[in-house]
Amino acid sequence: MDSKASNRIQDLQYFGEFGGINPSVSDSSTYTFLSAKTMFDTFEGNTEGCYLYSRHSSPSNLYLGEALAALEGTETANVYASGMGAITSVILQLCGNSDHIVSSRTVYGGTYAFMKNFLKRFNIQTAFVDITKIAAVEKAITPNTKMIYCEAVSNPLLEVANIEALAQLAKKYNLPLVVDNTFSPLSIAPIKLGAHIVIHSLTKFINGTSDCVAGVVCGTKDFCLQLKDVNSGAGMLLGSTLDSLRAASILKNMRTLHIRMKKHSENAEYLAKQFEADGLRVVYPGLTSHPGHQTMKAQMDTSFGFGGLLTIDVGSLEKANALMELMQTEKLGYLAVSLGFYKTLFSAPGTSTSSEIPEEEQLEMGLSNGLIRFSIGLDNDIHKTYSQMKSCMFKLDILTEKVNTI
Ligand code: PLP
């Protein structure tokens, strides 16, 4: 297998029914069988290549799944109606009553809320740990632990997980390491570093057009079949299946992922370096000041850069809100949650995407009130964007005349 994910994706060819250069879109919820016996065998999971019902699988979902499996270097992949649909299916497939999870404490707010609040119904406990401290992760493992969970680059604090070290630990305790790679597609390949299951919210960079929600679980054939099992599969029974029309459009958008990731990274790195030089508190894994910089460098494909996300702490929520509103008025981006769009998106995670995390825990993990998360867009002239953002900061006294000017 080609070791470069971008080549693996580009080499995949699917032709449409009439030789179209895009595969035909499956527009059916159910499928006919020529024999009742084949229908029975398909229900039992014993028939390769037969479609049963689109909640189970559909040709369009399989095409997208194969492209995502090629991206992550796994045997196969199942697509879902959202990133949370993928995450909750994996967790509920791996964990049952009284089980235990060891998870990074800095994960997407919805994942955190699901683990902390929702899983209580099943008596499933989660130990939230500093994932960069391998000894702390090991200490949290109990005889009931069923998985280690982290984000390769975390939302919103951009902590970098040492996947190789976590994978060794997971191996020692015979546990699956589940990695949400939403922030770093193409840059980080968790499977190559020893992870077992990779999840993405396709809503973000992979689709890249902010027009739908979707998710994926990349893993072994055995695990993906378990998720689809008609009797016990969390994916099949919870019903968070992606619609075929959306799967087809995401596959087409994915064809430009390699170009977009390079541009997002290039723009974000430029802004991070400039703003850091201006004296702002900037967090970006591409900065040598970032505690996870070396870890990321060691485990990434450098041609895709350190990603499109950065954070800036402007000191208070009032200043953060004023700056975001002004930047939106100046057409520098949108005050909106989510990421991976052509336009820059900014939000204050403490009061939005991470608001599920109690305030004292936010402070403990370094999520301060004045923190703004930026998903940097595909701006053609990032120098101009920088100077316009800087003027907004001057206007609001976030920057003062003492700092460098361009
Ligand atoms: N994982 C990460 C890292 C995210 O940032 C998000 C959403 O913001 C999700 C998962 C959930 O994805 P979705 O919104 O597609 O359900």
XYZ file of N, CA and C and ligand atoms in Angstrom, residues 82-84 87 108 111 151 155 180 182-183 201 203-204 213-214 339, ligand 1:
67
model
N -23.226 12.236 11.572
C -22.509 13.354 12.211
C -21.267 12.785 12.889
N -20.374 13.688 13.291
C -19.212 13.243 14.058
C -19.663 12.604 15.359
N -20.660 13.215 16.012
C -21.161 12.647 17.273
C -21.803 11.282 17.040
N -18.839 8.999 17.037
C -18.225 8.881 18.377
C -19.107 8.045 19.312
N -13.595 17.702 22.413
C -14.752 18.486 21.976
C -15.854 18.435 23.055
N -18.408 15.584 23.052
C -17.836 14.285 23.442
C -17.714 14.234 24.962
N -8.071 13.149 21.217
C -8.062 13.837 19.920
C -6.593 14.043 19.553
N -9.530 19.888 20.682
C -10.454 21.005 20.561
C -10.840 21.476 21.957
N -9.719 10.737 17.724
C -10.500 11.656 16.891
C -9.481 12.547 16.158
N -10.126 14.806 13.734
C -10.852 15.864 13.010
C -9.988 17.081 12.681
N -9.083 17.463 13.617
C -8.296 18.686 13.423
C -7.090 18.484 12.510
N -15.046 14.042 12.507
C -16.243 14.770 12.144
C -15.954 15.246 10.721
N -17.822 16.953 9.026
C -18.407 18.294 8.980
C -17.349 19.377 8.773
N -16.118 19.074 9.182
C -15.070 20.094 9.269
C -14.202 20.095 8.006
N -23.545 18.043 8.219
C -22.826 17.338 9.285
C -22.679 15.877 8.884
N -21.536 15.295 9.231
C -21.273 13.891 8.901
C -20.081 13.405 9.713
N -15.416 24.571 12.002
C -14.079 24.803 11.453
C -13.942 24.155 10.093
N -14.872 15.949 17.151
C -14.361 17.193 17.134
C -12.897 17.384 17.384
C -15.199 18.293 16.903
O -14.672 19.527 16.891
C -16.591 18.067 16.698
C -17.519 19.198 16.466
O -17.197 20.356 16.628
C -17.061 16.762 16.738
C -16.184 15.728 16.947
C -18.529 16.472 16.526
O -18.818 16.472 15.183
P -20.284 16.794 14.570
O -20.594 18.190 14.895
O -20.101 16.504 13.114
O -21.227 15.835 15.214
